[in-house]
mmCIF file of C-alpha atoms and ligand atoms in Angstrom:
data_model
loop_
_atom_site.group_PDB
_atom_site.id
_atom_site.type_symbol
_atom_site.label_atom_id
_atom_site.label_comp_id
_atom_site.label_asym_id
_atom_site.label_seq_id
_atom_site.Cartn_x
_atom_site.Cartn_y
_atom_site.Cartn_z
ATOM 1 C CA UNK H 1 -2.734 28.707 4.189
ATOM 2 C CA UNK H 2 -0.044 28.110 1.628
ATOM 3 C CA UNK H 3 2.423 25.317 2.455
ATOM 4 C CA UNK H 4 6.133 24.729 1.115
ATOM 5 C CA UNK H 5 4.883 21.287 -0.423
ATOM 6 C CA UNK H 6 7.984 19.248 -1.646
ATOM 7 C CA UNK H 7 8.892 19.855 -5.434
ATOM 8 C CA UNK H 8 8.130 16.210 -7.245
ATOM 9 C CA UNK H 9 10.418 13.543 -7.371
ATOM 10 C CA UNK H 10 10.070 12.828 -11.727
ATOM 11 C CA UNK H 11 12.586 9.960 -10.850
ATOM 12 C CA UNK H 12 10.135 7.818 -8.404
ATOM 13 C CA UNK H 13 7.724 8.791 -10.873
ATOM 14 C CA UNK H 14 7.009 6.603 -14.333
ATOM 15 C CA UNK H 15 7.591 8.026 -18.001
ATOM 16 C CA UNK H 16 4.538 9.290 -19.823
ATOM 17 C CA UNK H 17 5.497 7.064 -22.552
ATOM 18 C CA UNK H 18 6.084 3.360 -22.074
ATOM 19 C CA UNK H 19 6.223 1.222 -25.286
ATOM 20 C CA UNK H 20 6.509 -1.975 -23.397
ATOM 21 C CA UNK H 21 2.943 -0.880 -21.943
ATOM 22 C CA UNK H 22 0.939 -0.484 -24.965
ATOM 23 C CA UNK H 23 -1.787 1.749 -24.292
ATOM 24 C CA UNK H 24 0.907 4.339 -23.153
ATOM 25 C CA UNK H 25 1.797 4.937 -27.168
ATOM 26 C CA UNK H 26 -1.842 6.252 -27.816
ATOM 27 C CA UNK H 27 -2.404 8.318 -24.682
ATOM 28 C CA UNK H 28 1.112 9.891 -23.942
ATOM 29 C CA UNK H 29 1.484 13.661 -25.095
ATOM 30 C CA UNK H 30 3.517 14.307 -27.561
ATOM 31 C CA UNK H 31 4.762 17.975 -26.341
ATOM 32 C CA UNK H 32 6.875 18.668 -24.000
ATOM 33 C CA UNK H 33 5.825 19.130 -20.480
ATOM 34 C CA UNK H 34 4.986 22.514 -18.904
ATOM 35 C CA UNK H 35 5.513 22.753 -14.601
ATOM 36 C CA UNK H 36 3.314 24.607 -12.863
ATOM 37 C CA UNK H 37 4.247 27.042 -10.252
ATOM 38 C CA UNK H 38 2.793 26.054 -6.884
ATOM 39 C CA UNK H 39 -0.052 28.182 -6.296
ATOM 40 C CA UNK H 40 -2.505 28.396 -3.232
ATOM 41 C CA UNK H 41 -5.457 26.225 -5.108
ATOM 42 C CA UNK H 42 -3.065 23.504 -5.014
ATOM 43 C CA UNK H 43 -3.316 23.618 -0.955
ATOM 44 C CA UNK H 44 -6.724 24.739 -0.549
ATOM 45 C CA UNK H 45 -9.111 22.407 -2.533
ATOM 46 C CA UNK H 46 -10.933 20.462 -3.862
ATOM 47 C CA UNK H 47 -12.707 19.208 -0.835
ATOM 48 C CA UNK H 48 -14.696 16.237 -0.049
ATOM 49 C CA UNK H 49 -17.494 15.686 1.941
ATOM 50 C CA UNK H 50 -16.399 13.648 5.184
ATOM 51 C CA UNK H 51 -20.112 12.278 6.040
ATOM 52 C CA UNK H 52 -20.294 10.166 2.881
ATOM 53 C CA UNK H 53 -17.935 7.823 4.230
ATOM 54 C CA UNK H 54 -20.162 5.619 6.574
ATOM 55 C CA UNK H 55 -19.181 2.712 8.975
ATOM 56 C CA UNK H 56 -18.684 -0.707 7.197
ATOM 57 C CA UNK H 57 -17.907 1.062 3.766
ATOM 58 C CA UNK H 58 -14.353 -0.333 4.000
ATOM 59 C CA UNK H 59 -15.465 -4.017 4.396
ATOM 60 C CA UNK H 60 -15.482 -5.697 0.728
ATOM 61 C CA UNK H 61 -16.878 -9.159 1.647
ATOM 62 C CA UNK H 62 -20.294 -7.470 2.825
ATOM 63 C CA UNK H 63 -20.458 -3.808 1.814
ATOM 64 C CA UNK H 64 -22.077 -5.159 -1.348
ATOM 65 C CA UNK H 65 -23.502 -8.647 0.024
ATOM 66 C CA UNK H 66 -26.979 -9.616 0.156
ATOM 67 C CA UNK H 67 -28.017 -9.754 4.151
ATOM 68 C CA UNK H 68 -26.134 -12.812 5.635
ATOM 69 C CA UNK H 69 -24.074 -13.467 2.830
ATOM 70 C CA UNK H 70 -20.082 -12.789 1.979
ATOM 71 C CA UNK H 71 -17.954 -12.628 -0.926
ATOM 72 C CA UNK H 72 -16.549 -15.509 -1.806
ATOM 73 C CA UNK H 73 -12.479 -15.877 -1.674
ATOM 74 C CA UNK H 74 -9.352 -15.550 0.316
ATOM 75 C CA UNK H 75 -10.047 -13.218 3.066
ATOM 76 C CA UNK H 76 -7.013 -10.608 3.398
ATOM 77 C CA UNK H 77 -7.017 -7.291 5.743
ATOM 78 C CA UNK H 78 -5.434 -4.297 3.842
ATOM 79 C CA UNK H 79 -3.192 -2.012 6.143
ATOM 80 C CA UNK H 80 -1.306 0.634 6.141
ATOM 81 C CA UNK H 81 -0.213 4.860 7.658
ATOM 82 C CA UNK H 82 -0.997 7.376 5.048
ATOM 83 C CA UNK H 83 2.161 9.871 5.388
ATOM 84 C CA UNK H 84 2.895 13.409 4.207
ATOM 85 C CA UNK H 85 6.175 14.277 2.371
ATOM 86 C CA UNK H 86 7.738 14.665 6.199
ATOM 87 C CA UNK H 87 6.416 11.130 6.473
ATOM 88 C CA UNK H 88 4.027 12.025 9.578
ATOM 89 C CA UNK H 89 0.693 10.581 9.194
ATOM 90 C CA UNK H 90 -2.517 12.140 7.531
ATOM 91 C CA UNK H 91 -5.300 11.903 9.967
ATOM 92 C CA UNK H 92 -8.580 12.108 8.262
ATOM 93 C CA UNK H 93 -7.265 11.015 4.996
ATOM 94 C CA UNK H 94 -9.931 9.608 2.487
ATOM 95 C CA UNK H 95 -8.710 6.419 0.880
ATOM 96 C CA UNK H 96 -10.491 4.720 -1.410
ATOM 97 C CA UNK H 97 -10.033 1.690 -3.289
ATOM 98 C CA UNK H 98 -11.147 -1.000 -6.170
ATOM 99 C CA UNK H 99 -10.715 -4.542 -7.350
ATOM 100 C CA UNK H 100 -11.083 -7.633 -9.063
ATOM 101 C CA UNK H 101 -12.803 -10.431 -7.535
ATOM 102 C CA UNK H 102 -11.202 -13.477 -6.102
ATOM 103 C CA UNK H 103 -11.585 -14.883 -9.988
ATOM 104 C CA UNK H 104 -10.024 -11.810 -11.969
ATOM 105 C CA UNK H 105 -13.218 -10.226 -12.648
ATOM 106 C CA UNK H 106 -13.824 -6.765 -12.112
ATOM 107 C CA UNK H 107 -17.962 -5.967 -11.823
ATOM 108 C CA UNK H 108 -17.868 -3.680 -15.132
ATOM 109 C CA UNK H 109 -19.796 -3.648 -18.378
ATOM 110 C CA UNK H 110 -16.130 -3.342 -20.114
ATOM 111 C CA UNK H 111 -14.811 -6.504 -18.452
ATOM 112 C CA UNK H 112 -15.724 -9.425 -20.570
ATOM 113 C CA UNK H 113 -13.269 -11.672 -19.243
ATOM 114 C CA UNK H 114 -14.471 -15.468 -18.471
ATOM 115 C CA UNK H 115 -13.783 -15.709 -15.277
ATOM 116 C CA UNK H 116 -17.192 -15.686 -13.309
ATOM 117 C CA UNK H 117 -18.701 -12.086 -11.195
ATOM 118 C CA UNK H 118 -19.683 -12.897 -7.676
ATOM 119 C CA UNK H 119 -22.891 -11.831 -6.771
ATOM 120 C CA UNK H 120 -21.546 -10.504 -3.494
ATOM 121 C CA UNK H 121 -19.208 -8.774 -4.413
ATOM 122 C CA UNK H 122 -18.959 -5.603 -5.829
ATOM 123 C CA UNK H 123 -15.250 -4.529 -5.355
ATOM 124 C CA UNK H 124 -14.959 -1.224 -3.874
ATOM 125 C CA UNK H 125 -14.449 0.246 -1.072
ATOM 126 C CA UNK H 126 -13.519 3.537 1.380
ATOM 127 C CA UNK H 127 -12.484 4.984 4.399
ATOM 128 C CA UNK H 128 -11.042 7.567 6.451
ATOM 129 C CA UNK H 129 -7.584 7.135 8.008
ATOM 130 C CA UNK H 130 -7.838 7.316 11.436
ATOM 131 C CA UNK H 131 -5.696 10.025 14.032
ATOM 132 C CA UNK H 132 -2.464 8.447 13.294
ATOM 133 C CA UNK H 133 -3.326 8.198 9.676
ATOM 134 C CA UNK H 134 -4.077 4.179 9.787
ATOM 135 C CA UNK H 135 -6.167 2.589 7.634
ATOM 136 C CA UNK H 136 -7.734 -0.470 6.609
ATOM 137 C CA UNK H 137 -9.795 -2.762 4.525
ATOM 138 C CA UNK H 138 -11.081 -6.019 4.804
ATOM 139 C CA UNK H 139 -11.267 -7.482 1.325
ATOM 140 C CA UNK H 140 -10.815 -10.771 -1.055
ATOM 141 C CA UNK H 141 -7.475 -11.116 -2.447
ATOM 142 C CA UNK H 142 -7.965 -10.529 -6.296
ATOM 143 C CA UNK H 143 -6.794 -12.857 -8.971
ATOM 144 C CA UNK H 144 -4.711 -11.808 -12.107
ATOM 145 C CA UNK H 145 -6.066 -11.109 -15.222
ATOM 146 C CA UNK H 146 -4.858 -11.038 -18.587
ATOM 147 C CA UNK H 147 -5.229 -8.017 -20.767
ATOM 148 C CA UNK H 148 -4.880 -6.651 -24.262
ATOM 149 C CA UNK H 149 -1.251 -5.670 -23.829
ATOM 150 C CA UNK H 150 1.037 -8.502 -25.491
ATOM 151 C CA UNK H 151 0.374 -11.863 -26.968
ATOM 152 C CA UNK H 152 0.263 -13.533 -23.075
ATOM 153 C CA UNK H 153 0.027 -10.470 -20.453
ATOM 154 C CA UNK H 154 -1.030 -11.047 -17.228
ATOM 155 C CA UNK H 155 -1.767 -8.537 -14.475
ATOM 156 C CA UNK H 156 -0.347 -9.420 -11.156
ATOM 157 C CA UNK H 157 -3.217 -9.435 -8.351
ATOM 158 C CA UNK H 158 -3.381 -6.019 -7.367
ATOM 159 C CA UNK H 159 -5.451 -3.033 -5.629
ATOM 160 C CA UNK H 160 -6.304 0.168 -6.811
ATOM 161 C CA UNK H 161 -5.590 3.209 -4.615
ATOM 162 C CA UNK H 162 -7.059 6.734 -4.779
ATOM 163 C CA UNK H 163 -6.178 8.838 -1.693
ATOM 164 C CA UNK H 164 -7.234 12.536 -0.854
ATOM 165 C CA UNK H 165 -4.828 13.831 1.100
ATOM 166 C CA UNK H 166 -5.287 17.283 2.845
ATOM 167 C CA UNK H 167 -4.892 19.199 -0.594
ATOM 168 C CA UNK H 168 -5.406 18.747 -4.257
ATOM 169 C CA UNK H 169 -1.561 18.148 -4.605
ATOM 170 C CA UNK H 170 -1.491 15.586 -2.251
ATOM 171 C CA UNK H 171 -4.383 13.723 -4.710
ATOM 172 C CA UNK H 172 -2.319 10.308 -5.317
ATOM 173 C CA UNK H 173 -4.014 7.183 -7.784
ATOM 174 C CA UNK H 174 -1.626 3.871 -7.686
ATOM 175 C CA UNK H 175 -1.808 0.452 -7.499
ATOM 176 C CA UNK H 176 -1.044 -2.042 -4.540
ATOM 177 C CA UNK H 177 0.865 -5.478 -5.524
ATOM 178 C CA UNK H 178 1.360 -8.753 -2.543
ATOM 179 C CA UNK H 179 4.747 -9.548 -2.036
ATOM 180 C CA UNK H 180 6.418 -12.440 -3.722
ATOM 181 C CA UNK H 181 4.107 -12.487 -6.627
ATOM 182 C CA UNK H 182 6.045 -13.882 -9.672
ATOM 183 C CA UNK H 183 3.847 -11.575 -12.118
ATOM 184 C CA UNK H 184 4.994 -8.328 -10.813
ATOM 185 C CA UNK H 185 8.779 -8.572 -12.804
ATOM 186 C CA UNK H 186 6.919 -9.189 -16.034
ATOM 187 C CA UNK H 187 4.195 -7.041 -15.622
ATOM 188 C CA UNK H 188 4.884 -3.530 -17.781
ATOM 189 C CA UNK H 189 2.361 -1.273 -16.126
ATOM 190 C CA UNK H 190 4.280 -2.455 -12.442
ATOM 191 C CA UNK H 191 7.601 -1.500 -14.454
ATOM 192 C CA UNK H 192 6.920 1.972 -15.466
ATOM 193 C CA UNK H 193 8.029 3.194 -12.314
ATOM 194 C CA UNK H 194 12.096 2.656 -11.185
ATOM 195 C CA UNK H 195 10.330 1.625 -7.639
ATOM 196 C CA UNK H 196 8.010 -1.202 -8.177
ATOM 197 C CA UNK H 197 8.585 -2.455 -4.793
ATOM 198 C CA UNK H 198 7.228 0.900 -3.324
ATOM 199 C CA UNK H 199 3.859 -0.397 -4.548
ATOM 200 C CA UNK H 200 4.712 -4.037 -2.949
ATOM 201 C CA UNK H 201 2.718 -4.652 0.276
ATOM 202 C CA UNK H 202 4.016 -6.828 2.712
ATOM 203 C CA UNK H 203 3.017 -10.051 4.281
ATOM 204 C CA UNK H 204 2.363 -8.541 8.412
ATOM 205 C CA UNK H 205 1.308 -12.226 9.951
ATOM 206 C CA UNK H 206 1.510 -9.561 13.363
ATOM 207 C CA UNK H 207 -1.496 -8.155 12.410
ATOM 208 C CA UNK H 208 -3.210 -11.610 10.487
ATOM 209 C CA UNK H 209 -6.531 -12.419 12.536
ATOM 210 C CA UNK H 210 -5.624 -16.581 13.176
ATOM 211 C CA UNK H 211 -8.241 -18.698 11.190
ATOM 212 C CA UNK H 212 -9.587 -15.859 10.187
ATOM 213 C CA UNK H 213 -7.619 -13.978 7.690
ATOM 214 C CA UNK H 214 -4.329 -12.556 6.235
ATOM 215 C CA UNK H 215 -2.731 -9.184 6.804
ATOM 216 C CA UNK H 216 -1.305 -7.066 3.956
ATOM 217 C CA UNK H 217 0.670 -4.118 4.922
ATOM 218 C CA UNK H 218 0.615 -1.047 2.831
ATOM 219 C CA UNK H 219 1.962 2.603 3.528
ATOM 220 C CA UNK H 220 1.954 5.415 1.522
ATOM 221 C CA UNK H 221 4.014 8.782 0.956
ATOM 222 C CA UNK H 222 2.467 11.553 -0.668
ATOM 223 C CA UNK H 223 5.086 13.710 -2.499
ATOM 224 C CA UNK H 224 8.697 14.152 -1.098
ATOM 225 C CA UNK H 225 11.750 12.088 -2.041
ATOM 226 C CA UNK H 226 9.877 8.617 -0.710
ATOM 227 C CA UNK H 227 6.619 9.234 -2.446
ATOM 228 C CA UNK H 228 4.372 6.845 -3.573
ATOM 229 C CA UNK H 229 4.331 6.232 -7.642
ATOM 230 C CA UNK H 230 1.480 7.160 -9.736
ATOM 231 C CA UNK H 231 0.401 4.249 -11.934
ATOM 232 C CA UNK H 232 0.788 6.528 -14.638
ATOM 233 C CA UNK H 233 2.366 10.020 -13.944
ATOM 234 C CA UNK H 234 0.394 13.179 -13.654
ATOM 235 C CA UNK H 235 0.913 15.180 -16.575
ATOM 236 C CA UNK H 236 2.223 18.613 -16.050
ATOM 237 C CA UNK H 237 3.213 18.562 -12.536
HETATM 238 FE FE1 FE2 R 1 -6.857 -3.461 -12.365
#
């Protein structure tokens, strides 16, 4: 059934073209933007199969771990409500995510950086959001990186997000920074969008596991006037 989904927000979202972040200049379109009507495709796929997700999937220090073994680093819990544009939560959400390691190393054949890959650790993970529309992840806090951008750029440490929501137009791919990270205010992918600190989780020491680990929190709006920012904005919409 067609729903009156919220028009977007352009200003929570960042500009196509952002000199500051290089890579922008080379992949931005150079015509003008068209905006779709909303149509009923928009509400009524593409779907996803809810059985692929299995139990454990959402724990990074062993979902890719040789038996008895972890990843190595800073163990963090990532936390958060997945909300609609009415900002009620998205039961049955799939959320999906992936990292660098606790060095700045992502597991890729593209990422030639020195910092060292950990054997147990592959850096992904998923899950479904629960009735409420909680989720979480047990991870390693990644390191920055540097990356082909300026002379000295550094990424802050940060999480990549994908989340299905209950329609293709709720589809949402951002990035996750940790609060009171120096990195983020000189960081020009984080400053493409007028609301870094939407993408800023929060320290929650409520929900930190004592001498175990640290709690992130994390929530996300799809569409409406709090939304979420793209990393990059969807073109055409
Ligand atoms: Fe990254």
């Amino acid at each position: 059934m067609k729903r009156d989904l919220k028009p977007w927000d352009r200003s929570v979202q960042p500009p196509l073209l952002t000199p500051e972040y290089k890579s922008t200049l080379s992949r931005a379109p150079s015509n003008k933007l068209i905006t779709l009507p909303h149509a009923l495709e928009d509400d009524s796929g593409p779907a996803f199969g809810h059985g692929h997700v299995r139990e454990g999937d959402n724990n990074l220090i062993t979902n890719a771990a040789a038996p008895d073994e972890k990843a190595l680093g800073h163990r963090i819990l990532i936390h958060g409500v997945v909300m609609d544009e009415e900002g009620r939560g998205l039961p049955h959400t799939l959320v999906e995510i992936w990292q660098a390691n606790a060095a700045g190393r992502y597991r890729h054949r593209n990422d030639s950086y020195a910092a060292p890959l950990d054997p147990n650790f592959a850096g992904g993970g998923r899950t479904l959001t629960d009735e409420k529309g909680h989720y979480r992840f047990l991870t390693i806090k990644p390191a920055p990186y540097p990356f082909p951008n300026g002379p000295n750029s550094w990424r802050p440490a940060h999480i990549h997000f994908s989340v299905f929501g209950n329609s293709f137009a709720q589809r949402l791919i951002t990035q996750m920074y940790f609060e009171g990270d120096p990195l983020i205010r000189l960081c020009p992918v984080a400053n493409t969008t007028s609301t870094p600190h939407a993408l800023v989780a929060k320290l929650d020491m409520k929900t930190a596991k004592p001498f175990d680990y640290l709690a992130w929190r994390f929530d996300i709006v799809l569409r409406g006037r709090k939304q979420t920012p793209f990393e990059n904005l969807l073109q055409g919409l």
